[in-house]
mmCIF file of C-alpha atoms in Angstrom:
data_model
loop_
_atom_site.group_PDB
_atom_site.id
_atom_site.type_symbol
_atom_site.label_atom_id
_atom_site.label_comp_id
_atom_site.label_asym_id
_atom_site.label_seq_id
_atom_site.Cartn_x
_atom_site.Cartn_y
_atom_site.Cartn_z
ATOM 1 C CA MET W 1 -0.503 -0.103 0.068
ATOM 2 C CA ALA W 2 2.839 2.396 1.087
ATOM 3 C CA LEU W 3 4.270 1.796 -2.765
ATOM 4 C CA GLY W 4 1.091 2.457 -4.335
ATOM 5 C CA ARG W 5 1.066 6.418 -1.692
ATOM 6 C CA TYR W 6 4.759 6.615 -3.561
ATOM 7 C CA SER W 7 3.821 5.486 -7.043
ATOM 8 C CA GLY W 8 0.759 8.173 -7.434
ATOM 9 C CA VAL W 9 3.122 10.505 -5.660
ATOM 10 C CA ALA W 10 6.013 9.680 -8.672
ATOM 11 C CA PHE W 11 3.358 9.679 -11.128
ATOM 12 C CA PRO W 12 0.101 12.139 -10.260
ATOM 13 C CA GLY W 13 -2.629 10.085 -12.183
ATOM 14 C CA VAL W 14 -1.708 6.489 -11.420
ATOM 15 C CA ASP W 15 -4.264 4.846 -9.268
ATOM 16 C CA GLY W 16 -1.575 3.402 -6.251
ATOM 17 C CA THR W 17 -3.554 0.374 -5.360
ATOM 18 C CA VAL W 18 -3.434 -1.193 -9.093
ATOM 19 C CA VAL W 19 -0.043 -0.982 -9.172
ATOM 20 C CA ALA W 20 0.119 -2.333 -5.363
ATOM 21 C CA VAL W 21 -1.470 -5.333 -6.866
ATOM 22 C CA VAL W 22 0.838 -5.238 -10.001
ATOM 23 C CA ALA W 23 3.658 -5.684 -7.670
ATOM 24 C CA ILE W 24 2.344 -8.263 -6.019
ATOM 25 C CA VAL W 25 1.244 -9.938 -8.627
ATOM 26 C CA VAL W 26 4.848 -9.767 -10.724
ATOM 27 C CA LEU W 27 7.341 -10.240 -7.639
ATOM 28 C CA THR W 28 4.952 -13.796 -6.338
ATOM 29 C CA LEU W 29 5.335 -14.468 -10.226
ATOM 30 C CA VAL W 30 9.609 -14.175 -9.339
ATOM 31 C CA HIS W 31 9.626 -16.078 -6.458
ATOM 32 C CA LEU W 32 7.387 -19.223 -8.372
ATOM 33 C CA VAL W 33 10.134 -19.631 -10.488
ATOM 34 C CA ASP W 34 13.123 -21.036 -8.654
ATOM 35 C CA VAL W 35 14.282 -20.865 -5.664
ATOM 36 C CA GLN W 36 18.057 -19.598 -6.596
ATOM 37 C CA PHE W 37 16.477 -16.947 -9.098
ATOM 38 C CA GLY W 38 14.444 -15.074 -6.049
ATOM 39 C CA CYS W 39 17.125 -15.948 -4.192
ATOM 40 C CA ARG W 40 19.615 -13.839 -6.416
ATOM 41 C CA PHE W 41 16.226 -11.453 -7.721
ATOM 42 C CA GLN W 42 16.396 -10.576 -3.816
ATOM 43 C CA ASN W 43 19.762 -9.817 -2.856
ATOM 44 C CA VAL W 44 20.103 -7.536 -6.298
ATOM 45 C CA PHE W 45 16.907 -5.209 -4.716
ATOM 46 C CA THR W 46 18.258 -5.469 -1.005
ATOM 47 C CA VAL W 47 22.071 -4.032 -2.419
ATOM 48 C CA GLY W 48 20.124 -1.419 -3.986
ATOM 49 C CA LYS W 49 18.097 -0.791 -1.320
ATOM 50 C CA ILE W 50 20.990 -0.495 0.729
ATOM 51 C CA LEU W 51 23.089 1.820 -1.671
ATOM 52 C CA LEU W 52 19.313 4.223 -1.199
ATOM 53 C CA ILE W 53 19.392 4.734 1.783
ATOM 54 C CA ALA W 54 23.049 5.267 2.769
ATOM 55 C CA ALA W 55 22.689 7.917 -0.389
ATOM 56 C CA PHE W 56 19.563 10.025 1.255
ATOM 57 C CA ILE W 57 21.324 9.804 5.162
ATOM 58 C CA VAL W 58 24.213 11.152 3.351
ATOM 59 C CA ALA W 59 22.590 13.608 1.469
ATOM 60 C CA GLY W 60 20.583 14.566 4.305
ATOM 61 C CA PHE W 61 23.184 15.173 6.900
ATOM 62 C CA SER W 62 24.999 17.322 4.003
ATOM 63 C CA MET W 63 21.853 19.767 3.843
ATOM 64 C CA PRO W 64 23.101 23.466 4.707
ATOM 65 C CA TYR W 65 19.709 24.285 6.875
ATOM 66 C CA ARG W 66 18.045 21.704 9.323
ATOM 67 C CA GLN W 67 15.568 21.650 11.174
ATOM 68 C CA LYS W 68 16.109 22.314 14.805
ATOM 69 C CA ILE W 69 15.747 19.418 16.730
ATOM 70 C CA GLY W 70 16.311 18.524 20.756
ATOM 71 C CA LEU W 71 15.966 16.755 23.804
ATOM 72 C CA PRO W 72 12.851 17.805 26.107
ATOM 73 C CA GLU W 73 13.150 20.617 27.965
ATOM 74 C CA SER W 74 11.109 19.868 30.860
ATOM 75 C CA LEU W 75 9.902 16.155 33.038
ATOM 76 C CA GLY W 76 6.518 17.001 31.773
ATOM 77 C CA GLU W 77 8.014 16.660 28.124
ATOM 78 C CA ILE W 78 9.692 13.789 28.936
ATOM 79 C CA GLY W 79 6.256 12.295 30.978
ATOM 80 C CA SER W 80 4.489 12.427 28.058
ATOM 81 C CA VAL W 81 6.529 9.065 26.411
ATOM 82 C CA PHE W 82 4.511 7.325 29.059
ATOM 83 C CA ASN W 83 0.809 8.454 27.522
ATOM 84 C CA PRO W 84 -1.276 6.256 25.260
ATOM 85 C CA ASP W 85 -0.654 7.518 22.006
ATOM 86 C CA PHE W 86 2.992 6.999 22.204
ATOM 87 C CA ALA W 87 2.284 3.664 23.392
ATOM 88 C CA VAL W 88 0.162 3.359 19.908
ATOM 89 C CA GLY W 89 2.920 4.752 17.917
ATOM 90 C CA LEU W 90 5.325 2.021 19.742
ATOM 91 C CA VAL W 91 3.420 -0.811 17.830
ATOM 92 C CA TYR W 92 4.214 1.418 14.578
ATOM 93 C CA VAL W 93 8.156 1.521 15.575
ATOM 94 C CA ALA W 94 8.018 -2.424 15.964
ATOM 95 C CA PHE W 95 6.293 -3.281 13.105
ATOM 96 C CA ALA W 96 8.829 -0.663 11.066
ATOM 97 C CA TYR W 97 11.531 -2.878 12.865
ATOM 98 C CA SER W 98 9.885 -6.639 11.985
ATOM 99 C CA GLY W 99 12.036 -7.470 9.348
ATOM 100 C CA TRP W 100 14.870 -8.416 12.140
ATOM 101 C CA ASN W 101 13.566 -11.756 12.774
ATOM 102 C CA ALA W 102 13.208 -13.023 8.969
ATOM 103 C CA SER W 103 16.150 -15.451 8.575
ATOM 104 C CA ALA W 104 14.388 -17.727 11.110
ATOM 105 C CA TYR W 105 11.541 -17.976 8.793
ATOM 106 C CA ILE W 106 14.512 -19.951 6.303
ATOM 107 C CA ALA W 107 16.137 -21.288 9.198
ATOM 108 C CA GLY W 108 15.325 -24.564 7.769
ATOM 109 C CA GLU W 109 17.698 -23.798 4.254
ATOM 110 C CA ILE W 110 20.615 -21.908 6.263
ATOM 111 C CA SER W 111 24.201 -24.068 6.290
ATOM 112 C CA ARG W 112 25.298 -24.375 9.604
ATOM 113 C CA PRO W 113 22.029 -22.369 11.366
ATOM 114 C CA GLU W 114 23.274 -23.470 14.960
ATOM 115 C CA ARG W 115 25.986 -20.966 14.259
ATOM 116 C CA ASN W 116 25.009 -18.590 11.581
ATOM 117 C CA LEU W 117 21.154 -17.775 12.840
ATOM 118 C CA PRO W 118 22.246 -15.934 15.586
ATOM 119 C CA ILE W 119 24.830 -13.486 14.015
ATOM 120 C CA SER W 120 22.812 -12.995 11.331
ATOM 121 C CA LEU W 121 19.480 -12.258 13.769
ATOM 122 C CA PHE W 122 22.096 -10.018 15.646
ATOM 123 C CA LEU W 123 23.117 -8.243 12.698
ATOM 124 C CA GLY W 124 19.966 -7.879 11.289
ATOM 125 C CA THR W 125 18.625 -6.280 13.868
ATOM 126 C CA LEU W 126 22.390 -4.086 15.044
ATOM 127 C CA PHE W 127 21.544 -2.440 10.960
ATOM 128 C CA VAL W 128 17.620 -2.238 10.798
ATOM 129 C CA SER W 129 18.245 -0.301 14.014
ATOM 130 C CA LEU W 130 20.469 1.969 12.386
ATOM 131 C CA CYS W 131 19.054 2.648 9.563
ATOM 132 C CA TYR W 132 16.013 3.442 11.176
ATOM 133 C CA VAL W 133 17.718 6.008 13.984
ATOM 134 C CA LEU W 134 19.505 7.713 11.107
ATOM 135 C CA LEU W 135 16.888 7.518 8.582
ATOM 136 C CA ASN W 136 14.054 9.471 11.113
ATOM 137 C CA LEU W 137 16.969 11.791 12.363
ATOM 138 C CA VAL W 138 17.505 12.714 8.301
ATOM 139 C CA PHE W 139 13.089 13.366 8.229
ATOM 140 C CA LEU W 140 13.521 15.336 11.282
ATOM 141 C CA LEU W 141 16.509 18.068 10.211
ATOM 142 C CA THR W 142 15.084 17.785 7.072
ATOM 143 C CA VAL W 143 10.757 18.582 7.446
ATOM 144 C CA PRO W 144 9.197 20.688 10.200
ATOM 145 C CA ALA W 145 7.976 17.976 12.579
ATOM 146 C CA GLY W 146 4.120 19.138 11.920
ATOM 147 C CA GLU W 147 4.193 18.662 9.100
ATOM 148 C CA LEU W 148 5.598 14.991 9.065
ATOM 149 C CA ALA W 149 2.299 13.914 11.723
ATOM 150 C CA GLY W 150 -0.453 11.738 9.935
ATOM 151 C CA LYS W 151 1.509 11.431 7.010
ATOM 152 C CA ILE W 152 2.576 7.918 4.963
ATOM 153 C CA GLU W 153 4.720 9.933 2.398
ATOM 154 C CA VAL W 154 7.167 11.398 4.557
ATOM 155 C CA GLY W 155 10.324 10.092 1.883
ATOM 156 C CA TYR W 156 8.230 12.393 -0.599
ATOM 157 C CA LEU W 157 8.283 15.092 1.904
ATOM 158 C CA SER W 158 12.096 14.895 3.323
ATOM 159 C CA ALA W 159 13.113 14.268 -0.437
ATOM 160 C CA LYS W 160 11.710 17.128 -1.527
ATOM 161 C CA ALA W 161 13.238 19.245 0.731
ATOM 162 C CA ILE W 162 16.989 17.555 -0.068
ATOM 163 C CA PHE W 163 16.643 17.481 -3.305
ATOM 164 C CA GLY W 164 13.897 20.066 -4.530
ATOM 165 C CA ALA W 165 11.097 19.643 -6.960
ATOM 166 C CA ALA W 166 14.175 18.684 -10.179
ATOM 167 C CA GLY W 167 15.181 15.437 -7.869
ATOM 168 C CA VAL W 168 12.103 14.113 -6.512
ATOM 169 C CA ARG W 169 10.384 12.183 -8.870
ATOM 170 C CA LEU W 170 13.203 10.532 -9.277
ATOM 171 C CA THR W 171 13.978 9.881 -5.265
ATOM 172 C CA THR W 172 10.427 8.576 -4.643
ATOM 173 C CA LEU W 173 10.932 6.492 -7.603
ATOM 174 C CA LEU W 174 14.133 4.887 -6.441
ATOM 175 C CA ILE W 175 11.993 4.723 -2.719
ATOM 176 C CA CYS W 176 9.311 2.652 -4.753
ATOM 177 C CA LEU W 177 12.224 0.478 -5.359
ATOM 178 C CA ALA W 178 13.114 0.057 -2.215
ATOM 179 C CA LEU W 179 9.604 -0.545 -1.464
ATOM 180 C CA THR W 180 9.560 -3.767 -3.492
ATOM 181 C CA SER W 181 12.748 -5.248 -2.395
ATOM 182 C CA ALA W 182 10.434 -4.931 1.201
ATOM 183 C CA LEU W 183 7.659 -6.386 -0.237
ATOM 184 C CA SER W 184 9.676 -8.554 -2.317
ATOM 185 C CA SER W 185 11.458 -10.158 0.620
ATOM 186 C CA MET W 186 7.853 -10.834 2.335
ATOM 187 C CA ILE W 187 7.342 -13.065 -0.582
ATOM 188 C CA MET W 188 9.909 -14.911 -0.344
ATOM 189 C CA VAL W 189 10.720 -16.050 3.369
ATOM 190 C CA GLY W 190 6.142 -15.808 4.722
ATOM 191 C CA PRO W 191 5.201 -18.347 2.416
ATOM 192 C CA ARG W 192 8.545 -20.391 4.535
ATOM 193 C CA VAL W 193 6.599 -20.064 7.955
ATOM 194 C CA ALA W 194 3.459 -21.824 6.221
ATOM 195 C CA SER W 195 5.034 -24.233 4.978
ATOM 196 C CA ALA W 196 6.993 -25.149 7.858
ATOM 197 C CA MET W 197 3.235 -25.982 9.540
ATOM 198 C CA GLY W 198 2.151 -27.753 6.604
ATOM 199 C CA GLU W 199 5.359 -30.135 7.953
ATOM 200 C CA ASP W 200 3.922 -30.211 11.655
ATOM 201 C CA ILE W 201 -0.164 -30.461 11.144
ATOM 202 C CA ARG W 202 -1.135 -33.220 8.281
ATOM 203 C CA ALA W 203 -4.287 -31.472 7.913
ATOM 204 C CA LEU W 204 -2.176 -28.268 6.334
ATOM 205 C CA GLY W 205 0.754 -30.933 4.788
ATOM 206 C CA PHE W 206 -0.509 -28.844 1.073
ATOM 207 C CA LEU W 207 1.476 -25.713 2.131
ATOM 208 C CA ALA W 208 4.241 -28.271 2.407
ATOM 209 C CA ARG W 209 4.623 -29.317 -1.122
ATOM 210 C CA ARG W 210 6.599 -28.005 -3.171
ATOM 211 C CA ASN W 211 7.915 -28.425 -6.678
ATOM 212 C CA THR W 212 10.929 -29.929 -8.065
ATOM 213 C CA ARG W 213 12.958 -26.151 -8.028
ATOM 214 C CA GLY W 214 12.312 -26.376 -3.950
ATOM 215 C CA VAL W 215 9.841 -23.666 -4.531
ATOM 216 C CA PRO W 216 6.842 -23.743 -2.272
ATOM 217 C CA VAL W 217 4.318 -22.701 -4.402
ATOM 218 C CA ARG W 218 0.583 -23.172 -2.644
ATOM 219 C CA ALA W 219 1.847 -21.521 0.369
ATOM 220 C CA ILE W 220 3.211 -18.797 -2.036
ATOM 221 C CA LEU W 221 -0.139 -18.535 -3.814
ATOM 222 C CA ILE W 222 -2.040 -18.462 -0.483
ATOM 223 C CA GLN W 223 0.020 -15.150 1.011
ATOM 224 C CA SER W 224 -0.407 -13.500 -2.326
ATOM 225 C CA SER W 225 -3.752 -13.706 -2.729
ATOM 226 C CA VAL W 226 -4.455 -12.620 0.829
ATOM 227 C CA ALA W 227 -2.303 -9.833 0.246
ATOM 228 C CA VAL W 228 -4.048 -8.683 -3.132
ATOM 229 C CA LEU W 229 -6.912 -8.906 -0.773
ATOM 230 C CA LEU W 230 -6.127 -7.034 1.802
ATOM 231 C CA ALA W 231 -5.069 -4.546 -0.575
ATOM 232 C CA LEU W 232 -8.175 -3.852 -2.512
ATOM 233 C CA THR W 233 -10.426 -3.751 0.547
ATOM 234 C CA SER W 234 -8.606 -1.931 3.216
ATOM 235 C CA ALA W 235 -7.323 1.602 4.324
ATOM 236 C CA PHE W 236 -3.570 1.406 5.095
ATOM 237 C CA ASN W 237 -4.031 2.737 8.660
ATOM 238 C CA PHE W 238 -6.298 -0.413 9.859
ATOM 239 C CA VAL W 239 -3.685 -2.815 7.890
ATOM 240 C CA LEU W 240 -0.499 -1.330 9.571
ATOM 241 C CA THR W 241 -2.941 -1.480 13.402
ATOM 242 C CA TYR W 242 -4.150 -4.542 12.644
ATOM 243 C CA VAL W 243 -0.907 -6.535 11.565
ATOM 244 C CA GLY W 244 0.953 -4.028 13.969
ATOM 245 C CA PHE W 245 -1.066 -5.755 16.667
ATOM 246 C CA THR W 246 -0.390 -9.049 15.046
ATOM 247 C CA LEU W 247 2.771 -9.094 15.006
ATOM 248 C CA THR W 248 3.356 -7.779 18.639
ATOM 249 C CA LEU W 249 1.015 -9.942 19.978
ATOM 250 C CA PHE W 250 2.945 -13.662 18.462
ATOM 251 C CA THR W 251 6.495 -11.946 19.618
ATOM 252 C CA CYS W 252 5.639 -11.407 22.778
ATOM 253 C CA MET W 253 3.850 -15.382 22.365
ATOM 254 C CA THR W 254 7.299 -16.886 21.743
ATOM 255 C CA VAL W 255 9.083 -14.145 24.044
ATOM 256 C CA LEU W 256 7.115 -16.152 26.831
ATOM 257 C CA GLY W 257 7.423 -19.133 25.468
ATOM 258 C CA VAL W 258 11.219 -18.598 26.315
ATOM 259 C CA PHE W 259 10.060 -18.830 30.185
ATOM 260 C CA VAL W 260 7.462 -21.930 28.926
ATOM 261 C CA LEU W 261 10.694 -23.923 27.789
ATOM 262 C CA ARG W 262 12.321 -22.926 30.339
ATOM 263 C CA PHE W 263 10.412 -24.437 32.766
ATOM 264 C CA LYS W 264 9.076 -27.879 31.273
ATOM 265 C CA GLU W 265 12.348 -28.624 29.845
ATOM 266 C CA PRO W 266 15.486 -27.387 32.586
ATOM 267 C CA TYR W 267 17.800 -29.961 30.892
ATOM 268 C CA LEU W 268 17.518 -29.567 27.007
ATOM 269 C CA LYS W 269 20.571 -28.683 25.163
ATOM 270 C CA ARG W 270 20.854 -25.100 24.336
ATOM 271 C CA PRO W 271 23.174 -23.716 21.304
ATOM 272 C CA PHE W 272 21.846 -19.779 21.935
ATOM 273 C CA LYS W 273 20.726 -18.653 25.254
ATOM 274 C CA THR W 274 18.690 -15.572 25.646
ATOM 275 C CA TRP W 275 20.779 -13.009 27.208
ATOM 276 C CA GLY W 276 19.817 -11.507 30.366
ATOM 277 C CA TYR W 277 17.363 -13.852 31.135
ATOM 278 C CA PRO W 278 14.834 -13.343 32.603
ATOM 279 C CA VAL W 279 15.192 -9.798 33.251
ATOM 280 C CA VAL W 280 15.988 -9.333 29.447
ATOM 281 C CA PRO W 281 12.397 -11.510 28.212
ATOM 282 C CA ALA W 282 10.808 -9.914 31.297
ATOM 283 C CA LEU W 283 10.612 -6.444 30.438
ATOM 284 C CA TYR W 284 10.325 -6.637 26.364
ATOM 285 C CA LEU W 285 6.768 -8.567 27.797
ATOM 286 C CA ALA W 286 6.288 -5.655 30.147
ATOM 287 C CA VAL W 287 6.578 -2.997 27.114
ATOM 288 C CA ASN W 288 5.043 -4.987 24.902
ATOM 289 C CA GLY W 289 2.036 -5.475 26.745
ATOM 290 C CA TRP W 290 1.704 -1.940 27.892
ATOM 291 C CA MET W 291 1.793 -1.507 24.225
ATOM 292 C CA LEU W 292 -1.327 -3.798 23.133
ATOM 293 C CA CYS W 293 -3.633 -2.768 25.968
ATOM 294 C CA TYR W 294 -3.439 0.635 24.858
ATOM 295 C CA LEU W 295 -4.107 -0.063 20.882
ATOM 296 C CA VAL W 296 -6.712 -2.002 22.383
ATOM 297 C CA ILE W 297 -8.327 1.345 23.819
ATOM 298 C CA GLN W 298 -6.981 3.750 20.840
ATOM 299 C CA ARG W 299 -7.944 1.058 17.880
ATOM 300 C CA PRO W 300 -10.372 -0.912 19.233
ATOM 301 C CA LEU W 301 -11.931 -1.857 15.787
ATOM 302 C CA PRO W 302 -8.570 -3.543 13.909
ATOM 303 C CA SER W 303 -7.353 -4.650 16.991
ATOM 304 C CA ALA W 304 -11.619 -6.250 17.743
ATOM 305 C CA PHE W 305 -10.240 -7.851 14.025
ATOM 306 C CA CYS W 306 -6.639 -9.287 15.037
ATOM 307 C CA LEU W 307 -7.954 -11.247 18.064
ATOM 308 C CA MET W 308 -10.753 -12.650 16.219
ATOM 309 C CA THR W 309 -8.482 -14.037 13.868
ATOM 310 C CA VAL W 310 -5.772 -14.698 16.281
ATOM 311 C CA ALA W 311 -8.498 -17.156 18.612
ATOM 312 C CA SER W 312 -10.350 -18.281 15.363
ATOM 313 C CA LEU W 313 -7.067 -19.318 14.322
ATOM 314 C CA LEU W 314 -6.440 -21.243 17.569
ATOM 315 C CA VAL W 315 -9.195 -23.279 18.072
ATOM 316 C CA LEU W 316 -8.589 -24.625 14.216
ATOM 317 C CA TYR W 317 -5.008 -25.270 15.382
ATOM 318 C CA LYS W 318 -6.785 -26.870 18.307
ATOM 319 C CA TRP W 319 -9.126 -29.336 15.960
ATOM 320 C CA LEU W 320 -6.710 -30.068 13.918
ATOM 321 C CA THR W 321 -4.346 -30.950 16.231
ATOM 322 C CA ILE W 322 -6.397 -33.196 17.837
ATOM 323 C CA ARG W 323 -8.282 -34.421 14.805
ATOM 324 C CA GLN W 324 -4.375 -35.675 14.049
ATOM 325 C CA SER W 325 -3.821 -36.876 17.422
ATOM 326 C CA GLN W 326 -7.198 -39.393 17.002
ATOM 327 C CA SER W 327 -5.903 -40.382 13.260
ATOM 328 C CA THR W 328 -2.168 -41.632 14.711
ATOM 329 C CA LEU W 329 -3.855 -43.113 17.650
ATOM 330 C CA LEU W 330 -5.995 -45.318 15.271
ATOM 331 C CA TYR W 331 -3.152 -45.990 13.170
ATOM 332 C CA GLU W 332 -1.054 -47.807 15.739
ATOM 333 C CA GLU W 333 -4.442 -49.592 17.148
ATOM 334 C CA LYS W 334 -5.064 -51.193 13.698
ATOM 335 C CA ARG W 335 -1.295 -52.207 13.357
#
């Protein structure tokens, strides 16, 4: 959806929804061709995105005239970080960081995962954090904060301030290419989650099936169909809140699983352990729980849709696992 909005800025008159749908379809076809082809395509776009981000940051800090920014001048302003709006804003910030854990989705396809996966997660988190902070600093240095409030195309506003009207279209087009890279990465790694579910649950086995080139075709097609449906029927802010709530909820469940596993399997071999346990995961759960509570209060409709989605899928999961256990038991009795 952000890609559609930016394309409409770069080329006035272009329907952003059509652009979003076409991008999803084309990138789906790319990743249906072959695993290696999809990886090469993603690598090229990722390198281009990194170069774009680096160039944008350098250009932003090179501007002779900058907006004045600074730390809060009073304790009252510092206390605003505990208000509901700040909590809701943190959900969107967490969504912006969501790519840090993508390596875990393809752990089964990574060589020496016990060594390379933690390194990838650490470096990915560090790099995403650095880029996020520097980019937001550039936005604040180049555009008055009041003009950024509530805007989706903040990159366009910043590019206009840096390069002027002459270079803003080219810059916006490059931002579209960067968003294409992000979309491509999710089309590549997202279906691997569904594929792993298909390997665990027999009734969802169709999601795990791959073609002769190793591509989980059905999982990719189902995910892309859902993405197209959301692009055609939902508003950007609704989808952002819905997905942000869902991601935050599931990361909380994942972190909670660290405590559960330590309790149930205290002697289990652990190639990698959580740093600062139990303080770090407990602090994470406390902060994210605070964010989710205020998101329910401030954005009740998308939050309710998320909770209904999760609840219905939990019921479906329970039913499928019970059915699978009964089938296995029946098979054993017949033997």
